Amino acid sequence: MAWDRLPVEALDAVSGRLGAEPAAVDTVGGANCGASALLSLPDGRTVFVKAQRERDAVPVGGVSGEEFGWWGPAWGPVDELGQEERVNAFLPASAPRVLWRLEVAGWHLLAFEGIEGRHADYMPGSPDLPLVVAALAELVECPAPGLRLPSAWDRWGYWCDPAQEPLLAGTCLLHTDPAACNILVDGVRARLVDWAWPALGPAWIDPALWGLRLISAGGHTPERARSWVSRTPGWRTATPDAVRMFTRAEARRWAEYATDGVRGAPEIAHAAHAWAELWA
């Protein structure tokens, strides 16, 4: 929803926290946030705020809603916001830092350092591609956070055979959604944002997910996507069996989303199938 449709009490609380009434520009491209905006202040400061409404929990564990897994049946969007707040201190230096959190008028608001940037361009030949490689390399250097986070198996085991669980073992911090709208380019570097779905697992998973997005959003061939993915340090730990298993799981996941009518899923499902076929 538009920022200016938030309750007056919430808007006033944000202005009070900032010390001035900001000019708000709604963000576009996100899919899991109640409201979000880049707020500009008279003194030149910018702050990015995400807002989630306190409401009945939305099950997220299994695709059918019958399996809740790590998250449990009470997990909802406000929990995702809390997860993003907790993991923030462990993120790479390029990630925007959390500034404060407010709970007012039935809304939870989380403020970050404002970044003047644009969504990454994944098209072939884009100068953003090496910057994304650098961002993924920076992430590999982060120590595993001492937090309770879902594992890669918690995230993808639903679409795998139970015997394959060891292939997703690992303790690296994962973003798990390197879509172009979750990477902001400020002209110098690419920054991973929107950490609502962090996980722990092998370092090659984020590059594997990036390869899928290069195909679906950038129009790369699977072979060209593989060339870019292979430049990331995390990819050095990948094994053929693990990549085959994981890309098949992603293909199954997106095929189910497409069947369920999730917006944009059919195009990604097509790309996921092509990505899995390359490794098969």
PDB file of N, CA, C and O in Angstrom, residues 21 51 74 76 101 119 143 155 157 169 182-183 193 212 231 253 256 263-264 269 276:
ATOM      1  N   GLU A  21       9.275  16.326   9.156  1.00  0.00           N
ATOM      2  CA  GLU A  21       8.353  15.603   8.274  1.00  0.00           C
ATOM      3  C   GLU A  21       9.066  15.300   6.966  1.00  0.00           C
ATOM      4  O   GLU A  21       9.520  16.210   6.272  1.00  0.00           O
ATOM      5  N   ALA A  51       7.324  -1.335   6.447  1.00  0.00           N
ATOM      6  CA  ALA A  51       6.241  -1.419   7.424  1.00  0.00           C
ATOM      7  C   ALA A  51       5.418  -2.680   7.180  1.00  0.00           C
ATOM      8  O   ALA A  51       5.105  -3.022   6.036  1.00  0.00           O
ATOM      9  N   ALA A  74       2.459 -20.226  13.321  1.00  0.00           N
ATOM     10  CA  ALA A  74       2.153 -18.847  13.713  1.00  0.00           C
ATOM     11  C   ALA A  74       3.031 -17.814  13.027  1.00  0.00           C
ATOM     12  O   ALA A  74       2.904 -16.619  13.276  1.00  0.00           O
ATOM     13  N   GLY A  76       4.498 -15.138  10.503  1.00  0.00           N
ATOM     14  CA  GLY A  76       3.845 -14.182   9.625  1.00  0.00           C
ATOM     15  C   GLY A  76       4.789 -13.082   9.181  1.00  0.00           C
ATOM     16  O   GLY A  76       5.979 -13.082   9.522  1.00  0.00           O
ATOM     17  N   ARG A 101      13.438   0.891  15.201  1.00  0.00           N
ATOM     18  CA  ARG A 101      12.169   0.200  14.958  1.00  0.00           C
ATOM     19  C   ARG A 101      11.081   0.833  15.818  1.00  0.00           C
ATOM     20  O   ARG A 101      11.323   1.208  16.971  1.00  0.00           O
ATOM     21  N   HIS A 119      17.772  -0.628  -9.120  1.00  0.00           N
ATOM     22  CA  HIS A 119      17.826  -2.082  -9.188  1.00  0.00           C
ATOM     23  C   HIS A 119      18.873  -2.535 -10.190  1.00  0.00           C
ATOM     24  O   HIS A 119      19.094  -1.884 -11.214  1.00  0.00           O
ATOM     25  N   PRO A 143      31.179 -14.130   8.645  1.00  0.00           N
ATOM     26  CA  PRO A 143      31.081 -15.290   9.540  1.00  0.00           C
ATOM     27  C   PRO A 143      29.629 -15.674   9.768  1.00  0.00           C
ATOM     28  O   PRO A 143      28.728 -14.837   9.674  1.00  0.00           O
ATOM     29  N   ARG A 155      14.564 -24.772   3.852  1.00  0.00           N
ATOM     30  CA  ARG A 155      13.991 -24.012   2.750  1.00  0.00           C
ATOM     31  C   ARG A 155      13.645 -24.883   1.549  1.00  0.00           C
ATOM     32  O   ARG A 155      12.613 -24.680   0.911  1.00  0.00           O
ATOM     33  N   GLY A 157      14.160 -28.569   1.348  1.00  0.00           N
ATOM     34  CA  GLY A 157      13.968 -29.996   1.538  1.00  0.00           C
ATOM     35  C   GLY A 157      12.594 -30.485   1.120  1.00  0.00           C
ATOM     36  O   GLY A 157      12.413 -31.652   0.770  1.00  0.00           O
ATOM     37  N   ALA A 169      24.024 -29.289   3.297  1.00  0.00           N
ATOM     38  CA  ALA A 169      24.602 -28.948   4.595  1.00  0.00           C
ATOM     39  C   ALA A 169      25.608 -27.809   4.446  1.00  0.00           C
ATOM     40  O   ALA A 169      26.361 -27.739   3.468  1.00  0.00           O
ATOM     41  N   ASN A 182      16.283  -6.938  -5.407  1.00  0.00           N
ATOM     42  CA  ASN A 182      16.903  -7.035  -4.092  1.00  0.00           C
ATOM     43  C   ASN A 182      18.377  -6.671  -4.113  1.00  0.00           C
ATOM     44  O   ASN A 182      19.100  -6.894  -3.124  1.00  0.00           O
ATOM     45  N   ILE A 183      18.836  -6.124  -5.245  1.00  0.00           N
ATOM     46  CA  ILE A 183      20.220  -5.657  -5.353  1.00  0.00           C
ATOM     47  C   ILE A 183      20.191  -4.233  -5.868  1.00  0.00           C
ATOM     48  O   ILE A 183      19.708  -3.970  -6.973  1.00  0.00           O
ATOM     49  N   VAL A 193      20.036  -6.196  -0.504  1.00  0.00           N
ATOM     50  CA  VAL A 193      19.045  -5.664   0.431  1.00  0.00           C
ATOM     51  C   VAL A 193      17.904  -6.670   0.566  1.00  0.00           C
ATOM     52  O   VAL A 193      17.868  -7.682  -0.123  1.00  0.00           O
ATOM     53  N   LEU A 212      19.743 -18.614 -11.961  1.00  0.00           N
ATOM     54  CA  LEU A 212      18.344 -18.688 -12.387  1.00  0.00           C
ATOM     55  C   LEU A 212      17.809 -17.308 -12.737  1.00  0.00           C
ATOM     56  O   LEU A 212      17.118 -17.134 -13.756  1.00  0.00           O
ATOM     57  N   ARG A 231      32.192 -17.441 -11.636  1.00  0.00           N
ATOM     58  CA  ARG A 231      33.160 -16.426 -11.205  1.00  0.00           C
ATOM     59  C   ARG A 231      33.027 -16.078  -9.726  1.00  0.00           C
ATOM     60  O   ARG A 231      33.858 -15.338  -9.192  1.00  0.00           O
ATOM     61  N   ARG A 253       9.837 -26.230  -7.289  1.00  0.00           N
ATOM     62  CA  ARG A 253       9.248 -25.162  -6.472  1.00  0.00           C
ATOM     63  C   ARG A 253       8.522 -24.143  -7.339  1.00  0.00           C
ATOM     64  O   ARG A 253       7.358 -23.803  -7.089  1.00  0.00           O
ATOM     65  N   GLU A 256       5.348 -25.422  -8.994  1.00  0.00           N
ATOM     66  CA  GLU A 256       4.199 -25.427  -8.085  1.00  0.00           C
ATOM     67  C   GLU A 256       3.636 -24.025  -7.902  1.00  0.00           C
ATOM     68  O   GLU A 256       2.416 -23.831  -7.859  1.00  0.00           O
ATOM     69  N   ARG A 263       1.932 -14.668  -9.095  1.00  0.00           N
ATOM     70  CA  ARG A 263       2.249 -13.707 -10.147  1.00  0.00           C
ATOM     71  C   ARG A 263       3.726 -13.793 -10.545  1.00  0.00           C
ATOM     72  O   ARG A 263       4.614 -13.782  -9.706  1.00  0.00           O
ATOM     73  N   GLY A 264       3.990 -13.868 -11.829  1.00  0.00           N
ATOM     74  CA  GLY A 264       5.345 -13.920 -12.346  1.00  0.00           C
ATOM     75  C   GLY A 264       5.987 -15.289 -12.306  1.00  0.00           C
ATOM     76  O   GLY A 264       7.066 -15.486 -12.874  1.00  0.00           O
ATOM     77  N   ALA A 269       9.487 -20.188 -13.662  1.00  0.00           N
ATOM     78  CA  ALA A 269       9.442 -21.647 -13.739  1.00  0.00           C
ATOM     79  C   ALA A 269      10.068 -22.141 -15.038  1.00  0.00           C
ATOM     80  O   ALA A 269      10.790 -23.153 -15.049  1.00  0.00           O
ATOM     81  N   ALA A 276      17.876 -26.166 -14.649  1.00  0.00           N
ATOM     82  CA  ALA A 276      18.037 -27.526 -14.164  1.00  0.00           C
ATOM     83  C   ALA A 276      18.462 -28.479 -15.284  1.00  0.00           C
ATOM     84  O   ALA A 276      19.281 -29.383 -15.068  1.00  0.00           O
TER      85      ALA A 276
END
